[in-house]
mmCIF file of N, CA and C in Angstrom:
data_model
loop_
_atom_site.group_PDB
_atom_site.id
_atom_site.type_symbol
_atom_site.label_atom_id
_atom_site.label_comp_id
_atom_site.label_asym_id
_atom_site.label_seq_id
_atom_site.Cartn_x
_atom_site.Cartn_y
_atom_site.Cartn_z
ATOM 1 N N UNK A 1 27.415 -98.688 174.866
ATOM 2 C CA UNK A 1 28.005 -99.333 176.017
ATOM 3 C C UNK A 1 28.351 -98.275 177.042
ATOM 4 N N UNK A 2 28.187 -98.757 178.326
ATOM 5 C CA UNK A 2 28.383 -97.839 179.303
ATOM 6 C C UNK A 2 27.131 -96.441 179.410
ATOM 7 N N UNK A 3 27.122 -95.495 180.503
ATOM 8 C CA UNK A 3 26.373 -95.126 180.654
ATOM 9 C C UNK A 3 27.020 -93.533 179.740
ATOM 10 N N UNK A 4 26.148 -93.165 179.021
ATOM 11 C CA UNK A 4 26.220 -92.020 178.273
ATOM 12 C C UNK A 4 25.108 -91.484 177.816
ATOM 13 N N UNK A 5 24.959 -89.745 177.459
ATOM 14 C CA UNK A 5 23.995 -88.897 176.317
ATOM 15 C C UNK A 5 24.209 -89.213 175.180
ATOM 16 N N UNK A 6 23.904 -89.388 173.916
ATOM 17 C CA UNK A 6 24.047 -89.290 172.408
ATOM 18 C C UNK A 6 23.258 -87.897 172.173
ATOM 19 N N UNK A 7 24.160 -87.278 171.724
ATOM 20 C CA UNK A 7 23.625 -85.814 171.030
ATOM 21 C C UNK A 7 23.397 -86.046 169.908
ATOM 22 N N UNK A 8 22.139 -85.392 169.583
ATOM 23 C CA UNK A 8 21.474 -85.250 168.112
ATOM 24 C C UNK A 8 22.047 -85.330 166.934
ATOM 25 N N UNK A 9 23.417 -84.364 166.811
ATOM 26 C CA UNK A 9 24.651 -84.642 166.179
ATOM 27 C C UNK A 9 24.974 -85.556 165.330
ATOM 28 N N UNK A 10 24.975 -86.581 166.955
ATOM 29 C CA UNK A 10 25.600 -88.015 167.017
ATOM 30 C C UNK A 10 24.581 -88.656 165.124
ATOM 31 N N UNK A 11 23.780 -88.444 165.257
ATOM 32 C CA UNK A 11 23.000 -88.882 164.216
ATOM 33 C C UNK A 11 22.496 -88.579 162.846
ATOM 34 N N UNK A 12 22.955 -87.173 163.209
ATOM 35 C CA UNK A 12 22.864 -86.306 161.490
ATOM 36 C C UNK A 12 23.437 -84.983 161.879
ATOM 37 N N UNK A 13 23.727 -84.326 160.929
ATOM 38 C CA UNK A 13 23.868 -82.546 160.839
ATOM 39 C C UNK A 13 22.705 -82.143 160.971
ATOM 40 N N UNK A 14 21.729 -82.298 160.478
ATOM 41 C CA UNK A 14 20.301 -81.933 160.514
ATOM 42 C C UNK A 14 19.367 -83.150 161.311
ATOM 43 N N UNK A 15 18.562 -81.576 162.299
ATOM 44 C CA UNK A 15 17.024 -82.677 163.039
ATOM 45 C C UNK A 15 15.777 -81.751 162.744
ATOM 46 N N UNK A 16 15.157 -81.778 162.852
ATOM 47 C CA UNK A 16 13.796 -81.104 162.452
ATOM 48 C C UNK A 16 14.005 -79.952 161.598
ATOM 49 N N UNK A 17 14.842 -79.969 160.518
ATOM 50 C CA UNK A 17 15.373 -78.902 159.592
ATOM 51 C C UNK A 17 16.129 -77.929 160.078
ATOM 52 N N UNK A 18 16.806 -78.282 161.092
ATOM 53 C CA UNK A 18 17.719 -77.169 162.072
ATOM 54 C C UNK A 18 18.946 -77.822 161.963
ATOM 55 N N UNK A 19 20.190 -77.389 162.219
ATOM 56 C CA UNK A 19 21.188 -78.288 162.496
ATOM 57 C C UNK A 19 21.117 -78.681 163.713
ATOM 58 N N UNK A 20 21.766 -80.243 163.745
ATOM 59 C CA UNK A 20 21.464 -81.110 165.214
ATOM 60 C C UNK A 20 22.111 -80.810 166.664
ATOM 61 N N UNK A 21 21.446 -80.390 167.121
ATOM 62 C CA UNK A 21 22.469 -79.898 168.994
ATOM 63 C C UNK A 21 23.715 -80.606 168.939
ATOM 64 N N UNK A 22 24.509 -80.415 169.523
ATOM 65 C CA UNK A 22 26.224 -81.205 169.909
ATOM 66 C C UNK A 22 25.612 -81.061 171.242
ATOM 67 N N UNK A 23 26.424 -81.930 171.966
ATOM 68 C CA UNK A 23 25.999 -81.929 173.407
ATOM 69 C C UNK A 23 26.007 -80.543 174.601
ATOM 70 N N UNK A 24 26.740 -79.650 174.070
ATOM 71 C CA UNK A 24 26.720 -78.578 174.494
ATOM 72 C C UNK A 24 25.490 -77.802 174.570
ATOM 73 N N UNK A 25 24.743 -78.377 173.726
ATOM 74 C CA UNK A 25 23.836 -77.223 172.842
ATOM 75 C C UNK A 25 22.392 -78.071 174.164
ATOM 76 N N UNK A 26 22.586 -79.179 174.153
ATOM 77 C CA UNK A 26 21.159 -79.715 174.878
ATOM 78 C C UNK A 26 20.904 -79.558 176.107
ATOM 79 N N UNK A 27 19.021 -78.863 176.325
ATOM 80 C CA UNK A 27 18.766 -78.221 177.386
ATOM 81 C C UNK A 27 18.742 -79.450 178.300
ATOM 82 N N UNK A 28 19.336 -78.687 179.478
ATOM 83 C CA UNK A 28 19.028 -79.598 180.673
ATOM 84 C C UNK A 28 17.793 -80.495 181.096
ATOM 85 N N UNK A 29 16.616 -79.769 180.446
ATOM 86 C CA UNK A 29 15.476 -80.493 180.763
ATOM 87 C C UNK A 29 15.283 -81.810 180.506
ATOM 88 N N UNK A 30 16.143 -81.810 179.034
ATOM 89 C CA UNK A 30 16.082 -82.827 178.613
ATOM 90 C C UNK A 30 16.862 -84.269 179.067
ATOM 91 N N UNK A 31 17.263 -83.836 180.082
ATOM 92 C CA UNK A 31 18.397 -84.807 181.538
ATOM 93 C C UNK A 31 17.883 -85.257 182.325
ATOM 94 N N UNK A 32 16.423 -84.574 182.875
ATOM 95 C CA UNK A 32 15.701 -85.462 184.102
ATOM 96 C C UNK A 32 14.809 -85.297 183.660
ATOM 97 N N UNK A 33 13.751 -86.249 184.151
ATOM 98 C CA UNK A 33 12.331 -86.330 184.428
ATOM 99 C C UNK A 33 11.692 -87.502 183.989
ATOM 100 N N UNK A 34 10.971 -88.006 184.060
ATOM 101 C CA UNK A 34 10.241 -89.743 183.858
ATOM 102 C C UNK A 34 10.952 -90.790 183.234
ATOM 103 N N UNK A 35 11.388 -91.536 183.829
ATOM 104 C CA UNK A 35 11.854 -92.748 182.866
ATOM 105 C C UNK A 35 11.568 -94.133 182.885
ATOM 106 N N UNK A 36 11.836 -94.567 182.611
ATOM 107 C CA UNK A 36 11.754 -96.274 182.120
ATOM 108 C C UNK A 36 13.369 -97.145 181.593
ATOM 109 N N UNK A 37 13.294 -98.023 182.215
ATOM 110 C CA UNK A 37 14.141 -98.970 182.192
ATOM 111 C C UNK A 37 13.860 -100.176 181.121
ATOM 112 N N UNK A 38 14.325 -100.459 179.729
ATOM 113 C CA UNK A 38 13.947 -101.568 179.270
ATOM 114 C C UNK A 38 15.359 -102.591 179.351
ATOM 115 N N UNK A 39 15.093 -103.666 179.614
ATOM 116 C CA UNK A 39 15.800 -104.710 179.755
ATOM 117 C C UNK A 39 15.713 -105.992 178.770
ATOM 118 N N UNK A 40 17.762 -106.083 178.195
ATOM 119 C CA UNK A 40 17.593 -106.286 177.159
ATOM 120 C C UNK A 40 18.561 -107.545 177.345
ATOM 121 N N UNK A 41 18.654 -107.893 178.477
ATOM 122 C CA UNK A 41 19.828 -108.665 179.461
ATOM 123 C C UNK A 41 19.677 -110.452 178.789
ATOM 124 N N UNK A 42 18.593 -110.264 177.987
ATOM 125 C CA UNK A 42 18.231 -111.910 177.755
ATOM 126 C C UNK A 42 19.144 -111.497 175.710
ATOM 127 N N UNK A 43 19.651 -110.452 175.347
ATOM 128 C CA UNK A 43 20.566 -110.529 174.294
ATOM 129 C C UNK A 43 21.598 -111.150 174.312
ATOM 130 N N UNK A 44 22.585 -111.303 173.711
ATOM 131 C CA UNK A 44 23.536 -111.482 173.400
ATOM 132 C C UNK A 44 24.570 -111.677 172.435
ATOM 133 N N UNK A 45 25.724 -110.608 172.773
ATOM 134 C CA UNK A 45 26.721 -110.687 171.550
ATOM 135 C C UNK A 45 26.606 -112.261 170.845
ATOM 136 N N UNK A 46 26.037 -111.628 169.052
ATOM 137 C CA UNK A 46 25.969 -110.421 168.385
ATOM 138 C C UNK A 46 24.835 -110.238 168.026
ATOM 139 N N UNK A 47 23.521 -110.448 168.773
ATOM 140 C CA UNK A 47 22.212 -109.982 169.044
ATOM 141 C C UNK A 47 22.211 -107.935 169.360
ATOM 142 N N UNK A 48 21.248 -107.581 168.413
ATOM 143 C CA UNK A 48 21.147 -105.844 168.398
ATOM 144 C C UNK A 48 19.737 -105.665 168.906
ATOM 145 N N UNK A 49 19.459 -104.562 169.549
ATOM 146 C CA UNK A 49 18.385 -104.246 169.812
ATOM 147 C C UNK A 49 17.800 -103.706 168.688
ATOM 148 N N UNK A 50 16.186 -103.961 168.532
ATOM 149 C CA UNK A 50 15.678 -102.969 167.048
ATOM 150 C C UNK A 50 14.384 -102.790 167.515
ATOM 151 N N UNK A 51 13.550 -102.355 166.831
ATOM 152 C CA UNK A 51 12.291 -101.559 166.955
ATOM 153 C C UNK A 51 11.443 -102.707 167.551
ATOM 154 N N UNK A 52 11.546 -104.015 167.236
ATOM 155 C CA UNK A 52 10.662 -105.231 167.497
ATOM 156 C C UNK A 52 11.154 -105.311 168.982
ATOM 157 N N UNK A 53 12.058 -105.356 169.130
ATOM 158 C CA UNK A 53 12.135 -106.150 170.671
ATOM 159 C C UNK A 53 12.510 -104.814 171.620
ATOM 160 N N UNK A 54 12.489 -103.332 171.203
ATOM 161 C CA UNK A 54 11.823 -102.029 172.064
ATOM 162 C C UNK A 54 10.241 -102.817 172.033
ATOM 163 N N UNK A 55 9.861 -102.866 171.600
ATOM 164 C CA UNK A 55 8.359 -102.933 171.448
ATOM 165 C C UNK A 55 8.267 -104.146 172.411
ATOM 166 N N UNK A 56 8.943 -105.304 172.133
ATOM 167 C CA UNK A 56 8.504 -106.916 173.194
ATOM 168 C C UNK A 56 8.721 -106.116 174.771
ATOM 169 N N UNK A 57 9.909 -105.091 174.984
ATOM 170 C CA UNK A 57 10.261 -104.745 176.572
ATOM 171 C C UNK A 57 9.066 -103.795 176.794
ATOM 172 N N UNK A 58 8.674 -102.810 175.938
ATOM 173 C CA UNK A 58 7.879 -102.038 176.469
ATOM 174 C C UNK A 58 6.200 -103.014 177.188
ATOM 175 N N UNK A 59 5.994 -103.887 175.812
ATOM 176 C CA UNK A 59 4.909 -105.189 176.212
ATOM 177 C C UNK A 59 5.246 -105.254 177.628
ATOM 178 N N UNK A 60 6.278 -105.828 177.798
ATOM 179 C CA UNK A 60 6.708 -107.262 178.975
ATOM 180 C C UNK A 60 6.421 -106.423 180.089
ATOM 181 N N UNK A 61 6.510 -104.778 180.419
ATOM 182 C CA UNK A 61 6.324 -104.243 181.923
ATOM 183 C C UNK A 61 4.571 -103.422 181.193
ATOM 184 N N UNK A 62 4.381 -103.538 180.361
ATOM 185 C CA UNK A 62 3.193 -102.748 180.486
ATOM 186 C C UNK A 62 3.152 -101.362 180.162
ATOM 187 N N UNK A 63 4.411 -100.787 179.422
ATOM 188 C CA UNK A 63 4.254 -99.245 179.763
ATOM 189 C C UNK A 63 4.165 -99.013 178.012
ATOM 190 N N UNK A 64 3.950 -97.308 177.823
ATOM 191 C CA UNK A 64 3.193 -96.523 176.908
ATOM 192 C C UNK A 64 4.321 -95.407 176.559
ATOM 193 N N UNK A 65 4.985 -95.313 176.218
ATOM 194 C CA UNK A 65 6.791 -94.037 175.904
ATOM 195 C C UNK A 65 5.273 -92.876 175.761
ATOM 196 N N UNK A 66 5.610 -91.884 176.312
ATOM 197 C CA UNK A 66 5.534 -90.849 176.781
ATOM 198 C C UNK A 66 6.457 -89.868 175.991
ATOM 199 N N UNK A 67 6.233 -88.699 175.591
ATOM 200 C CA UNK A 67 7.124 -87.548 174.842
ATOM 201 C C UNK A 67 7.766 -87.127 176.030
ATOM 202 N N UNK A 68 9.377 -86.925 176.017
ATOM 203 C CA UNK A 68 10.360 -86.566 176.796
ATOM 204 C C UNK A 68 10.498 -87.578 177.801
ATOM 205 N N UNK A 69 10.305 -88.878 177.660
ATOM 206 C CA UNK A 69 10.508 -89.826 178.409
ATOM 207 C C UNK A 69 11.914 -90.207 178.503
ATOM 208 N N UNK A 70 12.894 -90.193 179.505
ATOM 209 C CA UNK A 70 14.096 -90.928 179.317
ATOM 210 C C UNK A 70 14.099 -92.396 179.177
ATOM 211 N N UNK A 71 14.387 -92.762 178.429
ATOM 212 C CA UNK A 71 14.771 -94.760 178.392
ATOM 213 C C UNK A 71 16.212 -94.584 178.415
ATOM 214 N N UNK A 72 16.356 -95.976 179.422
ATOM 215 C CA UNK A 72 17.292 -96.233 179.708
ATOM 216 C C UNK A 72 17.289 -97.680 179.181
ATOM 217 N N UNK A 73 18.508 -98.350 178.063
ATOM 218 C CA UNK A 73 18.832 -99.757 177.196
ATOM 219 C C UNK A 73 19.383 -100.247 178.657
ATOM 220 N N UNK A 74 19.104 -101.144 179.075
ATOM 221 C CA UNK A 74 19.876 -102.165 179.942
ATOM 222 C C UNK A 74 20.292 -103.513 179.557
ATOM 223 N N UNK A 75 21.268 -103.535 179.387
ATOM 224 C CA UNK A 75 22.262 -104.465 178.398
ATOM 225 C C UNK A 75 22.902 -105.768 179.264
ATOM 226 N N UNK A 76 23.548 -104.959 180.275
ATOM 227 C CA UNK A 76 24.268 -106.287 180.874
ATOM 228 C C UNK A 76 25.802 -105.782 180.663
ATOM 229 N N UNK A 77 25.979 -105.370 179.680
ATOM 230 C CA UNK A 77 27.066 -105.031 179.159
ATOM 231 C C UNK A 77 28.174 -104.606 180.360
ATOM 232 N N UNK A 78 27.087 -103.932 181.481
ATOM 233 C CA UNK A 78 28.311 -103.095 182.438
ATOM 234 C C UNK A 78 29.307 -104.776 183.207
ATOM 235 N N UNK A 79 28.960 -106.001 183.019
ATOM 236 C CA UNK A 79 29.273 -107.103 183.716
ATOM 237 C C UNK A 79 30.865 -107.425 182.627
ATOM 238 N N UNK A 80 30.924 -106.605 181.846
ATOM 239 C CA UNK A 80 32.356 -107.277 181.044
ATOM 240 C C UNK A 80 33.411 -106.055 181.630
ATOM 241 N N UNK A 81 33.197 -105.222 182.227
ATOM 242 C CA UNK A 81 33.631 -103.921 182.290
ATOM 243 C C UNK A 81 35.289 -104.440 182.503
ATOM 244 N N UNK A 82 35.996 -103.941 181.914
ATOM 245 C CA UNK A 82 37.576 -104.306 182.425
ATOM 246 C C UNK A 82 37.946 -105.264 181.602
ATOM 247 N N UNK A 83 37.246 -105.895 180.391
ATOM 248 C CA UNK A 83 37.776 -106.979 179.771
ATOM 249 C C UNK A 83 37.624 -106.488 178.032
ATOM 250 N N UNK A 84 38.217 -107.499 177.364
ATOM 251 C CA UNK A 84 38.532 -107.208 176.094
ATOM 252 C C UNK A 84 37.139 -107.247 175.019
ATOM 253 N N UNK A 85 35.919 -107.951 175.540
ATOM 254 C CA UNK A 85 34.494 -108.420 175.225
ATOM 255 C C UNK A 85 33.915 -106.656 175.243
ATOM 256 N N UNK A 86 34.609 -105.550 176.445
ATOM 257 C CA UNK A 86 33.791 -105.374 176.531
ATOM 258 C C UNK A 86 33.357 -103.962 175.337
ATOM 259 N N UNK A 87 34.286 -103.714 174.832
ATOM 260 C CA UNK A 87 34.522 -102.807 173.483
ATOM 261 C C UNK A 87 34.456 -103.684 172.663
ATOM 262 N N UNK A 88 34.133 -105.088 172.036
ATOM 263 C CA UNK A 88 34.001 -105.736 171.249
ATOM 264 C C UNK A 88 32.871 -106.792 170.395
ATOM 265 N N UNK A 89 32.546 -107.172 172.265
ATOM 266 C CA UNK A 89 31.342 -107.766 171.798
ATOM 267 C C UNK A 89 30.353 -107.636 172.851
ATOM 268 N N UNK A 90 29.346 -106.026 172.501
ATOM 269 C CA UNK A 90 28.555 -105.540 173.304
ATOM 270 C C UNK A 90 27.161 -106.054 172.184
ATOM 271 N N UNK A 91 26.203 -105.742 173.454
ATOM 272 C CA UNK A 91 24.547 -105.895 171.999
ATOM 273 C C UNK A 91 24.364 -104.480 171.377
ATOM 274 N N UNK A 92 24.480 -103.757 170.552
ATOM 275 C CA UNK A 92 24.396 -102.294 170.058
ATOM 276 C C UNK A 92 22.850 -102.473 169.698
ATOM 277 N N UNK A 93 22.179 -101.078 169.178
ATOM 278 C CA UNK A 93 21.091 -100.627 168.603
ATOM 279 C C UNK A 93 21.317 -100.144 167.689
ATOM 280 N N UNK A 94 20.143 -100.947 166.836
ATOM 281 C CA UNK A 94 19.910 -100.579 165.128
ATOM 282 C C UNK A 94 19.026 -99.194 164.930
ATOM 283 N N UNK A 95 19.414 -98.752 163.933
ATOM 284 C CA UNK A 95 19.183 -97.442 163.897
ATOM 285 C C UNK A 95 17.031 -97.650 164.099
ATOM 286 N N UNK A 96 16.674 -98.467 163.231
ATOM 287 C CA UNK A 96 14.978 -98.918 163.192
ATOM 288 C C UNK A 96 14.728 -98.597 165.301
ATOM 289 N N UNK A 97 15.401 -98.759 166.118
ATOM 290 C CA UNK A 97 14.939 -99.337 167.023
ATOM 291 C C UNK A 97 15.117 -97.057 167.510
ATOM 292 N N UNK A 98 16.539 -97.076 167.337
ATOM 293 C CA UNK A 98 16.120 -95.133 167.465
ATOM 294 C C UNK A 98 15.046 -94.267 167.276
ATOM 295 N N UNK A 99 14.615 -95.184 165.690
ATOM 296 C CA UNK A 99 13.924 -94.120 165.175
ATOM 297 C C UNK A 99 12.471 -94.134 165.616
ATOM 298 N N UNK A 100 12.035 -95.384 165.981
ATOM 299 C CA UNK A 100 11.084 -95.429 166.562
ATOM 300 C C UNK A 100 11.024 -94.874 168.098
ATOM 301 N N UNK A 101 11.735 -94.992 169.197
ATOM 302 C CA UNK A 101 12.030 -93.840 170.154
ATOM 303 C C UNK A 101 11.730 -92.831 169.874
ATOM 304 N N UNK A 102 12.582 -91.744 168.690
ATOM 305 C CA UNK A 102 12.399 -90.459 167.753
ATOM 306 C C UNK A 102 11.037 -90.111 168.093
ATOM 307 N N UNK A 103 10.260 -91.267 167.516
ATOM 308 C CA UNK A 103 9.147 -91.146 166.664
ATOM 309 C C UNK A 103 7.728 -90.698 167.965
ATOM 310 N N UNK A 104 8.023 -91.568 168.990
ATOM 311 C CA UNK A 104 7.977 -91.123 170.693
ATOM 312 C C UNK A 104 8.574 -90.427 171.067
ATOM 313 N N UNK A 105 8.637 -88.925 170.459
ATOM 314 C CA UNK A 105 8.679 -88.267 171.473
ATOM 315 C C UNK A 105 10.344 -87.909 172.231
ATOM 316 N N UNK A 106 11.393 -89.319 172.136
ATOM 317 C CA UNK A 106 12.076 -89.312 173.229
ATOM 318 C C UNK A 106 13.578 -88.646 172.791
ATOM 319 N N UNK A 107 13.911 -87.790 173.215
ATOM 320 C CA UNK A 107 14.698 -87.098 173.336
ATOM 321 C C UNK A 107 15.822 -87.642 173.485
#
């Protein structure tokens, strides 16, 4: 929820047999350059995003994830902002739907 980085960290002690960056540790590069918007606005609490319906958004505009591609989850979520829904009942992502990102490449 809300707009944020998840550092490698965030997901294990270990990533490619290294220990995982903390946000300190991640190169800038990895902050700009090509992205994509998937839109996930037709969810709803307590609907999760997962690897199947990354896959229906990527379908629905036509596009191909690219290595170092930024995606950006568009939720809707920012529309509760200020209310009690909105730390409570957001749509989150299942780990299946990360790992396939991972698996592209995406940083």
């Amino acid at each position: 929820m809300g707009s944020h980085v998840d550092a490698p960290f965030h997901y294990g002690s270990m990533c490619e047999g290294k220990p995982a960056k903390q946000i300190m540790d991640v190169p800038l590069e990895w902050c700009y350059g090509p992205g994509v918007v998937l839109d996930f606005t037709h969810l709803k609490f307590p609907d999760v995003i997962t690897k199947d319906e990354i896959k229906k958004a990527l379908t629905a505009i036509r596009y191909t994830l690219n290595p170092m591609d930024i995606v950006l989850l568009y939720t809707g979520g920012d529309k509760l902002l200020g209310t009690e829904d909105y730390v409570h009942k957001y749509v989150g992502c299942m780990p299946d739907a990360i790992e396939y990102l991972l698996d592209h490449g995406i940083k």
